[in-house]
Tab-separated table of C-alpha atoms in Angstrom:
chain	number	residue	atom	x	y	z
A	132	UNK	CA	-91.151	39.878	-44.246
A	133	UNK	CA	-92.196	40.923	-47.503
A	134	UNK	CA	-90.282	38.150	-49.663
A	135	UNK	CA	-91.199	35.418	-47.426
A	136	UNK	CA	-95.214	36.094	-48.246
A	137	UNK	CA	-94.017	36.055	-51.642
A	138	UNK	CA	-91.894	33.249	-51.624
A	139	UNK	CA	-94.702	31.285	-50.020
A	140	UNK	CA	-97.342	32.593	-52.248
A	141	UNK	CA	-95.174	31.139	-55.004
A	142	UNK	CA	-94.649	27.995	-53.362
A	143	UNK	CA	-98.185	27.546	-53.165
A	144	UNK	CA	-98.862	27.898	-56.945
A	145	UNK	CA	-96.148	25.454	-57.372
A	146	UNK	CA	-97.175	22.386	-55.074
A	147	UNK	CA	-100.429	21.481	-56.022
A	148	UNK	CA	-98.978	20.234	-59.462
A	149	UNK	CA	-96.821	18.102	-57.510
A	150	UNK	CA	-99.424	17.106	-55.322
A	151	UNK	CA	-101.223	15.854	-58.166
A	152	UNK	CA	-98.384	14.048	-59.700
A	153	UNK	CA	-99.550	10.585	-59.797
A	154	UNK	CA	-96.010	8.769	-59.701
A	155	UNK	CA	-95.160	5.884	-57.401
A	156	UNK	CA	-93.520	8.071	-55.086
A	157	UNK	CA	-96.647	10.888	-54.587
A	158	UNK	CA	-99.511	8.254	-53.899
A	159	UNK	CA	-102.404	9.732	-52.430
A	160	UNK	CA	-102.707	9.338	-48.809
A	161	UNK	CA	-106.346	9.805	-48.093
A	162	UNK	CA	-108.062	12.082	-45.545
A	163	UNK	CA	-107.361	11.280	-42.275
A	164	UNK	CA	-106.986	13.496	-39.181
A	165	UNK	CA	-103.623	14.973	-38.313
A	166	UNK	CA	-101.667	15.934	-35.345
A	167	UNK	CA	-98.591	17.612	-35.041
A	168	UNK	CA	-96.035	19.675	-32.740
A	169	UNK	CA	-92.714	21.617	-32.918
A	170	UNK	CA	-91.017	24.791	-32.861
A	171	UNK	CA	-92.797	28.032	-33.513
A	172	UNK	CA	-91.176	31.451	-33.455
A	173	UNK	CA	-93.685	34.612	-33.364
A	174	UNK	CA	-92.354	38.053	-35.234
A	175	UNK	CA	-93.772	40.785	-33.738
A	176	UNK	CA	-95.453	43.062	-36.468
A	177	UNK	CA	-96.732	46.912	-36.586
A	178	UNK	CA	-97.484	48.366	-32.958
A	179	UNK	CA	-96.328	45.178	-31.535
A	180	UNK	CA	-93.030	45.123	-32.989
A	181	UNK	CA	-92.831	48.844	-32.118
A	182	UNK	CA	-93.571	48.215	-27.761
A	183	UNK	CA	-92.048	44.897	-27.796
A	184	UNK	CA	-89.783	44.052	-30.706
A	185	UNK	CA	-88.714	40.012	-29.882
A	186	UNK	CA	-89.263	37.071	-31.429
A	187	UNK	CA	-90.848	34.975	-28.774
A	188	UNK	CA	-89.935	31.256	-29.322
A	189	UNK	CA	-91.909	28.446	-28.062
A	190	UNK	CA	-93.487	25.189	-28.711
A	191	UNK	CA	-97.197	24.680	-30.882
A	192	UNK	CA	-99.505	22.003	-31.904
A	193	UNK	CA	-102.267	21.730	-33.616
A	194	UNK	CA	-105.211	18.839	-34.590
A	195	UNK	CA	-107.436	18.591	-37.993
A	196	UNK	CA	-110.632	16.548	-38.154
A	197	UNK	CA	-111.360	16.128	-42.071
A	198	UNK	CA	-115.378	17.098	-43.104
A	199	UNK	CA	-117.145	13.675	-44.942
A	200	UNK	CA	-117.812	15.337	-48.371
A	201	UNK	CA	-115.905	18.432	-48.773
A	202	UNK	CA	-112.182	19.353	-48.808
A	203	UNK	CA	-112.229	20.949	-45.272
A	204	UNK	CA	-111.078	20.292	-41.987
A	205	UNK	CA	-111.843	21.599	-38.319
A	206	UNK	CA	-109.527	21.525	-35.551
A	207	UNK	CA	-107.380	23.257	-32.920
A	208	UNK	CA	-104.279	25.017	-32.560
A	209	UNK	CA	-102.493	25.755	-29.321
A	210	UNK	CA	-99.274	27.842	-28.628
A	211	UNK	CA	-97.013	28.242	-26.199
A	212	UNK	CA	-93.897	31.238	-26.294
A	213	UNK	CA	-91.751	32.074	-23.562
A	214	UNK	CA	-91.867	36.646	-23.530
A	215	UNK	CA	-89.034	36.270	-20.850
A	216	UNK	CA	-88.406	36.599	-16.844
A	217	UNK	CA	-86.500	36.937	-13.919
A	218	UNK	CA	-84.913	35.382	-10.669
A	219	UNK	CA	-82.845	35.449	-7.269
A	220	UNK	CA	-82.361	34.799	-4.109
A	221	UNK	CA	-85.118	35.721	-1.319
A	222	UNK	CA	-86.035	35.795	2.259
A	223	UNK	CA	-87.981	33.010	3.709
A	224	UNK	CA	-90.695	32.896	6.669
A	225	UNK	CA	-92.490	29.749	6.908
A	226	UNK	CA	-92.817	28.266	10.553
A	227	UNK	CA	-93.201	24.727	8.424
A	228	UNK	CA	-90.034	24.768	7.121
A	229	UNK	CA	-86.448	24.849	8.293
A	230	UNK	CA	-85.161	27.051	5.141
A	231	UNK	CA	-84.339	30.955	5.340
A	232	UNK	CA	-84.083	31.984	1.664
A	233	UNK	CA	-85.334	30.524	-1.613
A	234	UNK	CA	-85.123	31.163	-4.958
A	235	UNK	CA	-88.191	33.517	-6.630
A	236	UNK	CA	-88.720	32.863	-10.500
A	237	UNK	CA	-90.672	35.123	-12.498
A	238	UNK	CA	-91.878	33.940	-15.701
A	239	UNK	CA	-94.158	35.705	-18.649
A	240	UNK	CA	-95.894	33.627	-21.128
A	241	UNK	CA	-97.660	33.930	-23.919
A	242	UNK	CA	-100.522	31.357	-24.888
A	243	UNK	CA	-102.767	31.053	-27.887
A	244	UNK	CA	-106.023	28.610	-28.658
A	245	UNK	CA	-107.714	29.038	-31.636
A	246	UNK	CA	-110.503	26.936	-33.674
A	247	UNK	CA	-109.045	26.303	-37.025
A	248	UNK	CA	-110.939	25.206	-40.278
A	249	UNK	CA	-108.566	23.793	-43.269
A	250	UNK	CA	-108.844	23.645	-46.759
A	251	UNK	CA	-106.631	21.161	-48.198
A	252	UNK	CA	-107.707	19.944	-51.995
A	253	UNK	CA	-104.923	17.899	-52.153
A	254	UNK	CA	-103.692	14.811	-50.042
A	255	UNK	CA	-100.127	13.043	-51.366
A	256	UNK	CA	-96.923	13.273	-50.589
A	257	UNK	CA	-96.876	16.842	-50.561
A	258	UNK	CA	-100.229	18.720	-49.047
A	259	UNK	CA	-100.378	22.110	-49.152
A	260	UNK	CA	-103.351	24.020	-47.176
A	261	UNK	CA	-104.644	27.452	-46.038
A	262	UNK	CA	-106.837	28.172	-42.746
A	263	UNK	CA	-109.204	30.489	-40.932
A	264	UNK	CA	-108.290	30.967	-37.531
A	265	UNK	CA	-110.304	31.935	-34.678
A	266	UNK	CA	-109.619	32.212	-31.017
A	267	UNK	CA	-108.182	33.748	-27.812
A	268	UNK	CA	-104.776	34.676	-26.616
A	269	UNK	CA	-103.558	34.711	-23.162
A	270	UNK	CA	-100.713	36.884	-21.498
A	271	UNK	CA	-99.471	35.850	-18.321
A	272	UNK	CA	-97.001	36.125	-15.704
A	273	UNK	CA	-96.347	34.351	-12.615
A	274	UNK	CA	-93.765	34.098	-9.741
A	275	UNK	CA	-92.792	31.157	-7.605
A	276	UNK	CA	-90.740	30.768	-4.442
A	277	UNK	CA	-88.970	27.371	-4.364
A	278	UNK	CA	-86.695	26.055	-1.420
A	279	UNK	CA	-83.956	23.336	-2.054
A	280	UNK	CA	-85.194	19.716	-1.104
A	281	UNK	CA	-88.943	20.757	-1.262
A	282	UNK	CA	-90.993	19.313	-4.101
A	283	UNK	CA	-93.159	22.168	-4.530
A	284	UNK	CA	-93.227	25.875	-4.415
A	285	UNK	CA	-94.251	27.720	-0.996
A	286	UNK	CA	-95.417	30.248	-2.905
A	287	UNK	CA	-97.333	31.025	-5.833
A	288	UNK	CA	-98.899	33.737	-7.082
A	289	UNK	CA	-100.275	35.286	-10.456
A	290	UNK	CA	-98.837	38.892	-10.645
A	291	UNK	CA	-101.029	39.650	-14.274
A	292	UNK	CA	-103.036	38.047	-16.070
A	293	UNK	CA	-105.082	39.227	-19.797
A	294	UNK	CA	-106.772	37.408	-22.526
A	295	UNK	CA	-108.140	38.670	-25.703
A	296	UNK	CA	-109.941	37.891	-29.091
A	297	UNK	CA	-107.624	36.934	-31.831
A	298	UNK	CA	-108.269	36.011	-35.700
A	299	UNK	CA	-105.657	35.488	-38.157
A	300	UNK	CA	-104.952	32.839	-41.129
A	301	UNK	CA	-102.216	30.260	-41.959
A	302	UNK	CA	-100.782	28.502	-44.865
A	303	UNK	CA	-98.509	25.619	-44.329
A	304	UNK	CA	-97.609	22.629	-46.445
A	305	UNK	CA	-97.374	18.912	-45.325
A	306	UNK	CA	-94.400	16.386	-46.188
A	307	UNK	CA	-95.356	13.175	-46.154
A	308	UNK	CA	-92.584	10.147	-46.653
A	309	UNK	CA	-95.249	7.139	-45.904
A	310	UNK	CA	-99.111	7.447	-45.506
A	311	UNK	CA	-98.318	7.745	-41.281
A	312	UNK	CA	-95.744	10.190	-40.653
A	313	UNK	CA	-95.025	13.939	-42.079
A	314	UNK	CA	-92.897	16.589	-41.779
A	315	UNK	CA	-95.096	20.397	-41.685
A	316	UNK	CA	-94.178	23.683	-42.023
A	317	UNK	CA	-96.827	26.758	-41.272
A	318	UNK	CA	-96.715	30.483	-41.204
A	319	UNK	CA	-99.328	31.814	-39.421
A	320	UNK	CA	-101.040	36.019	-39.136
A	321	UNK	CA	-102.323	37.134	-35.896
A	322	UNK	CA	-104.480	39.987	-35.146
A	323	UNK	CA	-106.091	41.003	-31.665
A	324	UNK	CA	-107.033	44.179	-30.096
A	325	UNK	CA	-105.394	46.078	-27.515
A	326	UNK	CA	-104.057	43.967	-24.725
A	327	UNK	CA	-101.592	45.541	-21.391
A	328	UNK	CA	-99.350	42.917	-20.301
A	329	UNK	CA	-96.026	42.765	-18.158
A	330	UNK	CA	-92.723	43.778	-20.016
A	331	UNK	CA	-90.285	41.180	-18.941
A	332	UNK	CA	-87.397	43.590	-19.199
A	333	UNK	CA	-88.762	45.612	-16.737
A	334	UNK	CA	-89.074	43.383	-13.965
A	335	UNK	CA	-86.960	43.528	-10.719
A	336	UNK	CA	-87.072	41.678	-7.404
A	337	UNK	CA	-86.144	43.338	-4.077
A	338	UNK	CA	-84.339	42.072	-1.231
A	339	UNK	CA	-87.366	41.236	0.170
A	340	UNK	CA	-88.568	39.236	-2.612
A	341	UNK	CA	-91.238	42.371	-3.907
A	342	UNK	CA	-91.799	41.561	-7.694
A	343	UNK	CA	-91.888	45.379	-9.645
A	344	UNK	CA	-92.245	45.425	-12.863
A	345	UNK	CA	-94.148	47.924	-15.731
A	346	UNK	CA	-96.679	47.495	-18.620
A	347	UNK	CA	-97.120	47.813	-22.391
A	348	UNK	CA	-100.224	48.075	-24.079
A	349	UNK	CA	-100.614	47.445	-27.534
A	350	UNK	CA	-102.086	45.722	-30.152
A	351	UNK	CA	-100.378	42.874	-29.980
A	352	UNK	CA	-100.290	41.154	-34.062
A	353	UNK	CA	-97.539	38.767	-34.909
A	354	UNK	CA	-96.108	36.387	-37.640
A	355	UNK	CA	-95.512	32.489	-36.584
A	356	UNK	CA	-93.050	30.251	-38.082
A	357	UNK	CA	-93.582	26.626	-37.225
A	358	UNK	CA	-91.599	23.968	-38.132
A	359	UNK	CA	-92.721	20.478	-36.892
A	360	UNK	CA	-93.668	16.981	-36.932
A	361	UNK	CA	-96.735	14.403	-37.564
A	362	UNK	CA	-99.264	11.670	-37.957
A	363	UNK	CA	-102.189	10.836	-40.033
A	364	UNK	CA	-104.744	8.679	-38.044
């Protein structure tokens, strides 16, 4: 984890020269808002890593209003990462329905929304930036029934449910090949305070459908790798 701060760092001190190269092919693209979305992997870090130890992939995206006179922009992130579940087969009493069993999913999620503000000094082909990040996490889990040839579940129900404060920062860098569309990759540091949510491992279903499962507490800070997709507007 070590080299890949450094390598970053390095990166960093290395792209704003290109950024201000002011060839044909690295025109500057102006301030506009963003939006993007792809992959993001979180690395579990210190206690974390220690009670949980997964990477926990998912989806993110995030949106960037630029500021009229300075080199900043506000926005917001959001992230989604699957921690992990369970499922079978289970009895079914409902006097509506003609089923006697149904499948029971149990899922645990991870989700994150945090106010970001940007500075990015430079805006061509190649935009590096850095953030301040500011928000809350939430750690969930919830179980469904579903029966065969029913639209929805007949039965939902949220089994835990915790959110906490989180701050953190990012660097990423934007690759731009036309003033529209850019390619962006981000690494992102999480810190929040002590948080007790559901360890997926643990969790077991009865033959009666009873959902058991134990808890972790922990501080819960992490690494995120995103790798993802654009547009200026």
């Amino acid at each position: 984890m070590r080299h890949l701060f450094t390598s970053l760092a390095c990166s960093l001190l290395i792209l704003p020269s290109w950024a201000q190269d002011d060839g044909p092919n690295n025109q500057n693209m102006g301030r506009r808002a963003t939006l993007s979305g792809g992959l993001e992997i979180g690395i579990p870090i210190g206690a974390f890593s220690d009670s949980w130890g997964r990477e926990i992939v998912g989806l993110s995206g995030n949106l960037a209003v630029p500021m009229r006179l300075l080199p900043l922009s506000w926005g917001f992130d959001f992230g989604w990462g699957h921690m992990g579940g369970e499922r079978d087969i289970v009895p079914v009493s409902n006097q509506y329905i003609n089923a006697t069993s149904g499948e029971l999913s149990v899922r645990s999620n991870l989700y994150s929304y945090h106010g970001l503000l940007r500075f990015q000094p430079y805006n061509g082909v190649v935009s590096p930036y850095v953030e301040g990040m500011l928000g809350l996490r939430h750690f969930t889990t919830r179980s469904e029934i579903t029966v065969e040839g029913l639209s929805e579940p007949v039965q939902e129900q949220r089994q835990r449910s915790e959110f906490v404060g989180s701050t953190g920062w990012a660097v990423g860098v934007m690759v731009a090949p036309n003033r529209t569309f850019y390619f962006e990759g981000r690494v992102e540091r999480l810190t929040t305070g002590n948080v007790t949510f559901v360890d997926p491992g643990s969790i077991s279903i009865s033959d009666q459908g009873t959902v058991n499962y134990n808890t972790i507490s922990s501080p819960t800070r992490m690494v995120n790798v995103h790798l993802g997709i654009g547009l200026r507007f």
